[in-house]
CSV table of C-alpha atoms in Angstrom, one decimal:
chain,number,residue,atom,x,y,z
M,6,UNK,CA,19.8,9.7,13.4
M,7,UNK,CA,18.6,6.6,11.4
M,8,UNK,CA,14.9,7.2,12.5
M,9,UNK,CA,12.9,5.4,9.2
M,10,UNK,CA,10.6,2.4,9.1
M,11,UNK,CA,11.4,-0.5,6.8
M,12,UNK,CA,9.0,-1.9,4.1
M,13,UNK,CA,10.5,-4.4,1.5
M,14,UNK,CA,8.3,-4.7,-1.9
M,15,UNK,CA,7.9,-5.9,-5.3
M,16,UNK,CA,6.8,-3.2,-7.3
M,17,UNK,CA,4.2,-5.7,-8.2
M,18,UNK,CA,3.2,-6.4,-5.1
M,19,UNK,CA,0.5,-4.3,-2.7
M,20,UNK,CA,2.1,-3.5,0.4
M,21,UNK,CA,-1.1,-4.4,2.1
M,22,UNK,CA,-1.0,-7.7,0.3
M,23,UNK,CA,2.4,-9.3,1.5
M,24,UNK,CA,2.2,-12.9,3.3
M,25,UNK,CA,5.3,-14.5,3.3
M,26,UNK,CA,7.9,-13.7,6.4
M,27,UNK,CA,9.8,-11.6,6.1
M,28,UNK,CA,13.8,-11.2,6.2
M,29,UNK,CA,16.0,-9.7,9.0
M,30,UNK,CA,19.2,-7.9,7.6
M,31,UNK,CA,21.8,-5.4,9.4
M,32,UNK,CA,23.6,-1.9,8.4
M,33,UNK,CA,27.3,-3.0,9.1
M,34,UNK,CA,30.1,-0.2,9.8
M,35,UNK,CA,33.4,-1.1,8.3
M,36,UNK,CA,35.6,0.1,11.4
M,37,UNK,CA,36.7,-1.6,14.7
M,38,UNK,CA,36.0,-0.3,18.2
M,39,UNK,CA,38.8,1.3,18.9
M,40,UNK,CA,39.9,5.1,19.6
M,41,UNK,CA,41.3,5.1,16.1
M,42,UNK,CA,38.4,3.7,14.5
M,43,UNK,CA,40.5,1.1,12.7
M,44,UNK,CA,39.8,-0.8,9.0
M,45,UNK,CA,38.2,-4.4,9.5
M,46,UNK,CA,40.1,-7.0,8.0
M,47,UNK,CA,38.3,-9.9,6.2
M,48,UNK,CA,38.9,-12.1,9.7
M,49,UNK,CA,37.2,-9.2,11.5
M,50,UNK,CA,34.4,-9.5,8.9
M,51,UNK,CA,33.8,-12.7,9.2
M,52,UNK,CA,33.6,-12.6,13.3
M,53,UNK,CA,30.8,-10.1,12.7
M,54,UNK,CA,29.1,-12.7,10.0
M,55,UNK,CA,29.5,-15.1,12.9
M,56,UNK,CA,27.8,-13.5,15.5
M,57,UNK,CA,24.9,-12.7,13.4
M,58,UNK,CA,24.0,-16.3,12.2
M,59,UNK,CA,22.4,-16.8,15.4
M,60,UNK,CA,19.8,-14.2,14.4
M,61,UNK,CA,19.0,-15.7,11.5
M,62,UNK,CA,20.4,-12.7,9.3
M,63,UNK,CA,21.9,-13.6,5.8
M,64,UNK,CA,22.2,-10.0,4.6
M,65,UNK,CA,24.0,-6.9,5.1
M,66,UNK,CA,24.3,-3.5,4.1
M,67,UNK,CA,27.2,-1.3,3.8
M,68,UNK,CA,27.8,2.2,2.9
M,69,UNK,CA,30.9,2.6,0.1
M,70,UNK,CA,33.7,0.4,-1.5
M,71,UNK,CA,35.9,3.1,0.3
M,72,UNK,CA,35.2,4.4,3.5
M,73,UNK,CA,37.2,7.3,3.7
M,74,UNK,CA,35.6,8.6,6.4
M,75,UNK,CA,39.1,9.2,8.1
M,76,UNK,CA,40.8,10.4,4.9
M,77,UNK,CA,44.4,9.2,6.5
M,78,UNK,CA,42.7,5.7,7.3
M,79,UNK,CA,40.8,4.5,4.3
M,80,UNK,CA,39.2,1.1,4.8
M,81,UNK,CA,39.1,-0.9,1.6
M,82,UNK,CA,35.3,-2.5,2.4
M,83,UNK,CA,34.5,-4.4,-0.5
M,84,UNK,CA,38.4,-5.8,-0.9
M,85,UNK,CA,37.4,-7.0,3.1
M,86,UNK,CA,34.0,-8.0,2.9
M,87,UNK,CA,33.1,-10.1,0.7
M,88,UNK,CA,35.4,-12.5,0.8
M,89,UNK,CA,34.2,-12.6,4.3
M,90,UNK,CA,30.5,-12.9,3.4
M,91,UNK,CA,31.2,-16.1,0.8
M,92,UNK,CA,33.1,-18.0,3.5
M,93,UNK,CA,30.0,-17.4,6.4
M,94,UNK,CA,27.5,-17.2,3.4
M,95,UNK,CA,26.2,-14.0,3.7
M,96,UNK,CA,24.7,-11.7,0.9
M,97,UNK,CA,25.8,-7.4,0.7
M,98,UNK,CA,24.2,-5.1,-0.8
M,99,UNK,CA,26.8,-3.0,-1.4
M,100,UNK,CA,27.4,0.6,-1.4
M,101,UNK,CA,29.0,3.0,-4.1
M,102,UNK,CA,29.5,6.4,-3.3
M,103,UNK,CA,28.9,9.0,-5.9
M,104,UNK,CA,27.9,12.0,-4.6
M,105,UNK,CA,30.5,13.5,-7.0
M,106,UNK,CA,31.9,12.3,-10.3
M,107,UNK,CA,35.9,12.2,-8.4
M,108,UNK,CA,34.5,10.2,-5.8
M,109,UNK,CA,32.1,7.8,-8.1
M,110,UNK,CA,35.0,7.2,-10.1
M,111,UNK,CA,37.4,6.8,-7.6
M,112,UNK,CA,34.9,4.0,-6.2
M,113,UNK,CA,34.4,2.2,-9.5
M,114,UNK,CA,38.2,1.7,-9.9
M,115,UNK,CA,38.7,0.4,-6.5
M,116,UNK,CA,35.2,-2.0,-7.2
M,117,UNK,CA,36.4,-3.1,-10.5
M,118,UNK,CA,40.1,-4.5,-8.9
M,119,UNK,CA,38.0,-6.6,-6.6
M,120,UNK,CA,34.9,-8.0,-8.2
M,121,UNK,CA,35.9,-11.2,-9.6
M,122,UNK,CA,32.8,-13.1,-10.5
M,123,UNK,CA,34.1,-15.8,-7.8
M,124,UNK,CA,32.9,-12.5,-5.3
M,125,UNK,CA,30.2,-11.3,-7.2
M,126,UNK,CA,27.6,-14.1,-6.4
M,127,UNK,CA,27.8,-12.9,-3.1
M,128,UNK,CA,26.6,-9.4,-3.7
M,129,UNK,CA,22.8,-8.6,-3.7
M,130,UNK,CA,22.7,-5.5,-5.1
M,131,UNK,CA,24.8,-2.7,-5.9
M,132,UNK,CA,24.0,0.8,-4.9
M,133,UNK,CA,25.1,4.1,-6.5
M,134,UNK,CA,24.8,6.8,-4.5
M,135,UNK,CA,23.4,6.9,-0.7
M,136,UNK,CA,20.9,9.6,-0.5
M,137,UNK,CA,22.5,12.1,-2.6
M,138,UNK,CA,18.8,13.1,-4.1
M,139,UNK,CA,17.9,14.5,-0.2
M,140,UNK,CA,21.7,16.2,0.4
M,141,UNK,CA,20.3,18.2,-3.2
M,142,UNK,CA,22.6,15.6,-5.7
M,143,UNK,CA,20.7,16.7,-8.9
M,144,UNK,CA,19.1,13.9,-10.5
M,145,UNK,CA,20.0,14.4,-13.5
M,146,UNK,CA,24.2,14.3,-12.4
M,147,UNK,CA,24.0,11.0,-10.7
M,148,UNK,CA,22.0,9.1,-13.1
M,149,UNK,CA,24.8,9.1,-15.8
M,150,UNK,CA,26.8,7.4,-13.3
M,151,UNK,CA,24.1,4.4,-12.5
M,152,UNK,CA,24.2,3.8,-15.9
M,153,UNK,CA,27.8,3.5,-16.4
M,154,UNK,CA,27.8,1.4,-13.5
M,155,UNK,CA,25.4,-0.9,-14.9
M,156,UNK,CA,27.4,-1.0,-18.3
M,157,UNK,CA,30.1,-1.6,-16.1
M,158,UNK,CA,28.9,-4.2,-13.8
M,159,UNK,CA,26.1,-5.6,-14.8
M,160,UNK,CA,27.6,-9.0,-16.3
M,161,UNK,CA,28.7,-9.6,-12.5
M,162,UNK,CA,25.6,-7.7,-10.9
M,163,UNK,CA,22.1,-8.3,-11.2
M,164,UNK,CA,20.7,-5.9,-9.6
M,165,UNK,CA,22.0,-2.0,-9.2
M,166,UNK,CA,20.0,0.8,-8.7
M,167,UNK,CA,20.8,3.7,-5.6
M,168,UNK,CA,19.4,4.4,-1.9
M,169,UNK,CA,17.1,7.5,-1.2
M,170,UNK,CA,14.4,8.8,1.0
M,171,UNK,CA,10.9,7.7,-0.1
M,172,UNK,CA,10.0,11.4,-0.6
M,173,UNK,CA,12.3,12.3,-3.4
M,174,UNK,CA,10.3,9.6,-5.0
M,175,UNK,CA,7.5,10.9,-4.5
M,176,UNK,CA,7.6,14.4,-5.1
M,177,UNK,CA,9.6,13.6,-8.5
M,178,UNK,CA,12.9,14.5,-7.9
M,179,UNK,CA,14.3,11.2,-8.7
M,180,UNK,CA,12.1,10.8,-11.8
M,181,UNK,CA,15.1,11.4,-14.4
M,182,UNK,CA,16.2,8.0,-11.5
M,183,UNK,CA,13.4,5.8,-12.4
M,184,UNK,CA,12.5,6.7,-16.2
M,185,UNK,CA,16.2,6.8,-17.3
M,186,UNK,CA,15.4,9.9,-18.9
M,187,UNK,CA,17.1,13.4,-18.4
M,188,UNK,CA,16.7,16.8,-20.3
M,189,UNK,CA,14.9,15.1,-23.3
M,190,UNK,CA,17.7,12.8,-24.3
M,191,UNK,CA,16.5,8.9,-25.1
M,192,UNK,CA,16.3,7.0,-22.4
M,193,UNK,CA,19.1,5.0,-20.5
M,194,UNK,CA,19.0,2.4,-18.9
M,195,UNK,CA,18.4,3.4,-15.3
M,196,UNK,CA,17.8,1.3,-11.8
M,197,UNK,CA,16.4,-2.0,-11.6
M,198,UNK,CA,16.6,-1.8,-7.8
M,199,UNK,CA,16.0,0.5,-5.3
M,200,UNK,CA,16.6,0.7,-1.4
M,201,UNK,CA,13.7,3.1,-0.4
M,202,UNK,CA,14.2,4.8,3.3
M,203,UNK,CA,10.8,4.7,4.2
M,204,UNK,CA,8.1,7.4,6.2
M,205,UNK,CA,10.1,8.1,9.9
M,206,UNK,CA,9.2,6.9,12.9
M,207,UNK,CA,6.7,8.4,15.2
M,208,UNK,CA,9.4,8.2,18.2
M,209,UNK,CA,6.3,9.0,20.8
M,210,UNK,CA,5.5,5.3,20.7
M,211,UNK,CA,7.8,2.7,20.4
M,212,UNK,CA,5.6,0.5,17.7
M,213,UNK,CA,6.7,1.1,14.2
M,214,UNK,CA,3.7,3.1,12.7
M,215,UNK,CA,4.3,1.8,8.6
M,216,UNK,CA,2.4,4.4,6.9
M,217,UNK,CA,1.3,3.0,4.1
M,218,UNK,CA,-0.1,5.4,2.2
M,219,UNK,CA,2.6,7.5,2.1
M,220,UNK,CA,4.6,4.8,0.7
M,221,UNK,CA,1.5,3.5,-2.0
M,222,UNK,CA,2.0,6.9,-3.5
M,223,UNK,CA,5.9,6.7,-3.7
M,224,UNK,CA,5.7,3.1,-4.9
M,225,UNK,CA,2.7,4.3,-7.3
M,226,UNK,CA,4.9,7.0,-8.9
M,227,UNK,CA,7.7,4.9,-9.0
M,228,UNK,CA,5.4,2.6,-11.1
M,229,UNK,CA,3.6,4.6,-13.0
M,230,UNK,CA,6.8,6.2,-14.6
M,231,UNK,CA,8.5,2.4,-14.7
M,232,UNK,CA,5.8,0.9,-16.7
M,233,UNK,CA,7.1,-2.2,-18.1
M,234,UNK,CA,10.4,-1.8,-16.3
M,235,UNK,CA,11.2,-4.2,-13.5
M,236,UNK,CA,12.1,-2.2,-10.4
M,237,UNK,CA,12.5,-4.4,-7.2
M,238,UNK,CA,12.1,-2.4,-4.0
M,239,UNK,CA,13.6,-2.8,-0.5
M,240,UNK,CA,13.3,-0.6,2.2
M,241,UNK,CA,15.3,0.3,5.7
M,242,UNK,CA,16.3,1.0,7.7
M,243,UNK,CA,15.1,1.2,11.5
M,244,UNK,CA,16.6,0.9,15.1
M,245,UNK,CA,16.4,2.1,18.8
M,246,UNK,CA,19.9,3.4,20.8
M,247,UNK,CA,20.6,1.2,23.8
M,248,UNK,CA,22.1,2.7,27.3
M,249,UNK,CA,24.4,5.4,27.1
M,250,UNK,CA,22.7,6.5,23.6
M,251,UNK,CA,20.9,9.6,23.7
M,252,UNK,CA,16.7,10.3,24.3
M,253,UNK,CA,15.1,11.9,20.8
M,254,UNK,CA,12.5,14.0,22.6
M,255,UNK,CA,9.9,12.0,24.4
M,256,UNK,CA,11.7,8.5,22.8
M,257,UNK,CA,14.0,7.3,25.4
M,258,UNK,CA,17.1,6.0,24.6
M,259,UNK,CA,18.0,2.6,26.6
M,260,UNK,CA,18.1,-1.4,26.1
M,261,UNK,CA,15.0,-2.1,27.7
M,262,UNK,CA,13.4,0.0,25.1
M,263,UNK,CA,15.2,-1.4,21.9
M,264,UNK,CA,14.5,-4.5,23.3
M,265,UNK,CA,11.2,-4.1,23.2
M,266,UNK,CA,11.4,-1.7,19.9
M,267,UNK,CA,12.6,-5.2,18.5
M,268,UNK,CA,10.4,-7.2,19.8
M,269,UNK,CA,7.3,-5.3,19.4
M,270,UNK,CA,8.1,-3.4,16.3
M,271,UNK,CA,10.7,-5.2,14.0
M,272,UNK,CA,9.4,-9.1,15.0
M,273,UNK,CA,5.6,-7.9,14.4
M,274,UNK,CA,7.0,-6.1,10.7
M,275,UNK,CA,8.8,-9.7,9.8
M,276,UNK,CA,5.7,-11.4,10.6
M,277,UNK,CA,4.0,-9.2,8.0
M,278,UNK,CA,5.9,-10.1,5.5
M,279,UNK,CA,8.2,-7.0,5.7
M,280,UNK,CA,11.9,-7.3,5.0
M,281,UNK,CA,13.9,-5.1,7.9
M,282,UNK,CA,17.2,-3.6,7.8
M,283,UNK,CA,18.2,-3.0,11.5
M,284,UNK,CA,20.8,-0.3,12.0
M,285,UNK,CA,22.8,-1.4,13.1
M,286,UNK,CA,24.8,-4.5,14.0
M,287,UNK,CA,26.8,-3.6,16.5
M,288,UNK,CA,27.7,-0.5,18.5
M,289,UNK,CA,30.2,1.8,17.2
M,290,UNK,CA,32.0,3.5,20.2
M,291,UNK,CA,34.7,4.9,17.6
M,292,UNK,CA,32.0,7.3,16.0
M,293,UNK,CA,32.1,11.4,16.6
M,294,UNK,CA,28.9,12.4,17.0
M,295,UNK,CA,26.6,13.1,13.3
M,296,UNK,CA,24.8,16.4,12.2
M,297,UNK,CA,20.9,15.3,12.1
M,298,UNK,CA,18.2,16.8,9.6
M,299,UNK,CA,17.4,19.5,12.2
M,300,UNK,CA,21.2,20.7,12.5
M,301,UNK,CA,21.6,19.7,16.1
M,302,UNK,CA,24.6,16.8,16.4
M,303,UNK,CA,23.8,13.5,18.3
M,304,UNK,CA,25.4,10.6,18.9
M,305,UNK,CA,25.5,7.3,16.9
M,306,UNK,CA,27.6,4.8,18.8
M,307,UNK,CA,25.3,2.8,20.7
M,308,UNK,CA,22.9,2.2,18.1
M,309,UNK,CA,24.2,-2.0,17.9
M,310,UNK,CA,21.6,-4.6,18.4
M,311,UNK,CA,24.9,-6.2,19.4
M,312,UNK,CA,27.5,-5.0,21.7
M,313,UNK,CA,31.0,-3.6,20.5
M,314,UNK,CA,32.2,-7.2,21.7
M,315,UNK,CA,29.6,-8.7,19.5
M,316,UNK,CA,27.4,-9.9,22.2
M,317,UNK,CA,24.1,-9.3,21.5
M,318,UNK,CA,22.3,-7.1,24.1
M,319,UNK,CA,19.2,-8.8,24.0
M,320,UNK,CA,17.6,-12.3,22.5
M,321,UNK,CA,17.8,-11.6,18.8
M,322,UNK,CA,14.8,-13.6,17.8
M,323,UNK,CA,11.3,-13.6,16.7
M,324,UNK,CA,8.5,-16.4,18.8
């Protein structure tokens, strides 16, 4: 379950210090609604960009060039999307698998057919690898492949880095990530960005409890070990399942909660100054249910802030 609090940061900047309003952005699926969880087209892209102007949103993340979640159905994301996001002027941060060196090569092929530099001023950030450090990716395998991506893509890409949980940066397991360093060789050149998953939610309250010390002490590793090196630092991301999703012990699933989840928790965090990713979009009714951290399988596909038909389920902005 996406259960994480969302804090966006400069390294430079305290957490405790941030003025400025913050931005609302979206986890996007690349599948349609229906039973066979079909590839959206660029058109089917751009209907989803539509429907979240009126939120204000101007950012999006997604999850691989290649979803290959249904190996026989392959959706070609990037090739869709952001043609899509240039024509309803959107930005992506988009995803690179590479939990593997097959699969991260496989991705970078498929990337390098598509990114014309027409497409690539539409693309935020580029991120290698979604939490392979917490599903025990050793460090030390997938920085070789941020750096080749930044060789490859860096002329096209400003920023590229890699999403993890704020814990593996804490407890040095992505150290080799952030110093560019592993097993005594000379430095590379590692990440200049980094999508943090932030401290979880405390799901017996509906408020968004941002720990902030827990996240001081990730973001003071992370600088420590940085030094001179420019790191920028966004965080996400956070939601609430609407009817027909299920309770998380005594967190109870329903609209009128994420509602006020929204309301409460991700307006008050935008007013802080905090950047929020809200997963997700819209619901996914084609999803099978996903194994959690705890082993136990729950479901995933009425997480939307939208409805599968892209109406949104509630009023989608701040007072």
């Amino acid at each position: 379950m996406h259960l994480s609090t969302v804090l966006s940061l400069a390294l430079a900047v305290s957490p405790l210090a941030v003025t400025a309003r913050g931005s609302l952005g979206f986890a996007l699926g690349a599948r349609n609604n229906d039973k066979a969880g079909s590839c959206k087209s660029t058109t089917e892209y751009e209907a989803d960009f539509e429907a979240l102007k009126q939120t204000g949103a101007t950012r999006v993340r997604t999850y691989a060039v290649v979803d290959d979640f249904y190996k026989e159905n392959q959706c070609q994301v990037a090739a869709a999307i952001l043609p899509a996001a240039k024509a309803k002027g959107f930005q992506v941060i988009l995803g690179l698998s590479a939990d593997t060196e097959e699969k991260y090569q496989s991705e970078k092929n498929a990337l390098s057919s598509v990114l014309t530099s027409e497409l690539a001023s539409v693309v935020y950030a580029l991120t290698v690898g979604s939490e392979s450090l917490y599903r025990k990716v050793p460090a030390c395998d997938l920085l070789p492949r941020i750096v080749d991506a930044r060789t490859k893509f860096s002329s096209l890409v400003k920023r590229i880095g890699t999403v993890d949980s704020w814990n593996k940066f804490q407890d040095g397991t992505a150290d080799p990530i952030i110093t560019g360093n592993c097993d005594g060789q000379p430095p590379a050149r590692g990440i200049n960005f980094l999508y943090l998953l932030a401290t979880p939610m405390n799901l017996r309250t509906l408020l968004i409890p941002l720990k902030f010390d827990d996240l001081q002490q990730a973001i003071g590793h992370i600088q420590d070990l940085a030094g001179l090196n420019t790191i920028e630092i966004m965080n996400g991301e956070t939601g609430w399942p609407g009817d027909g999703g299920e309770d998380y012990g005594e967190a109870k699933a329903g609209t009128a909660n994420e509602e006020r989840f929204f309301k409460e928790g991700v307006c008050a965090a935008l007013a802080w100054g905090v950047d929020v990713f809200y997963f997700e979009a819209f619901d996914e009714s084609w999803k099978p249910k996903s194994k959690g951290d705890d082993g136990t399988f729950s479901d995933e596909t009425h997480w939307g802030a939208f409805y599968a038909s892209r109406t949104p389920k509630f009023s989608l902005t701040c007072s």
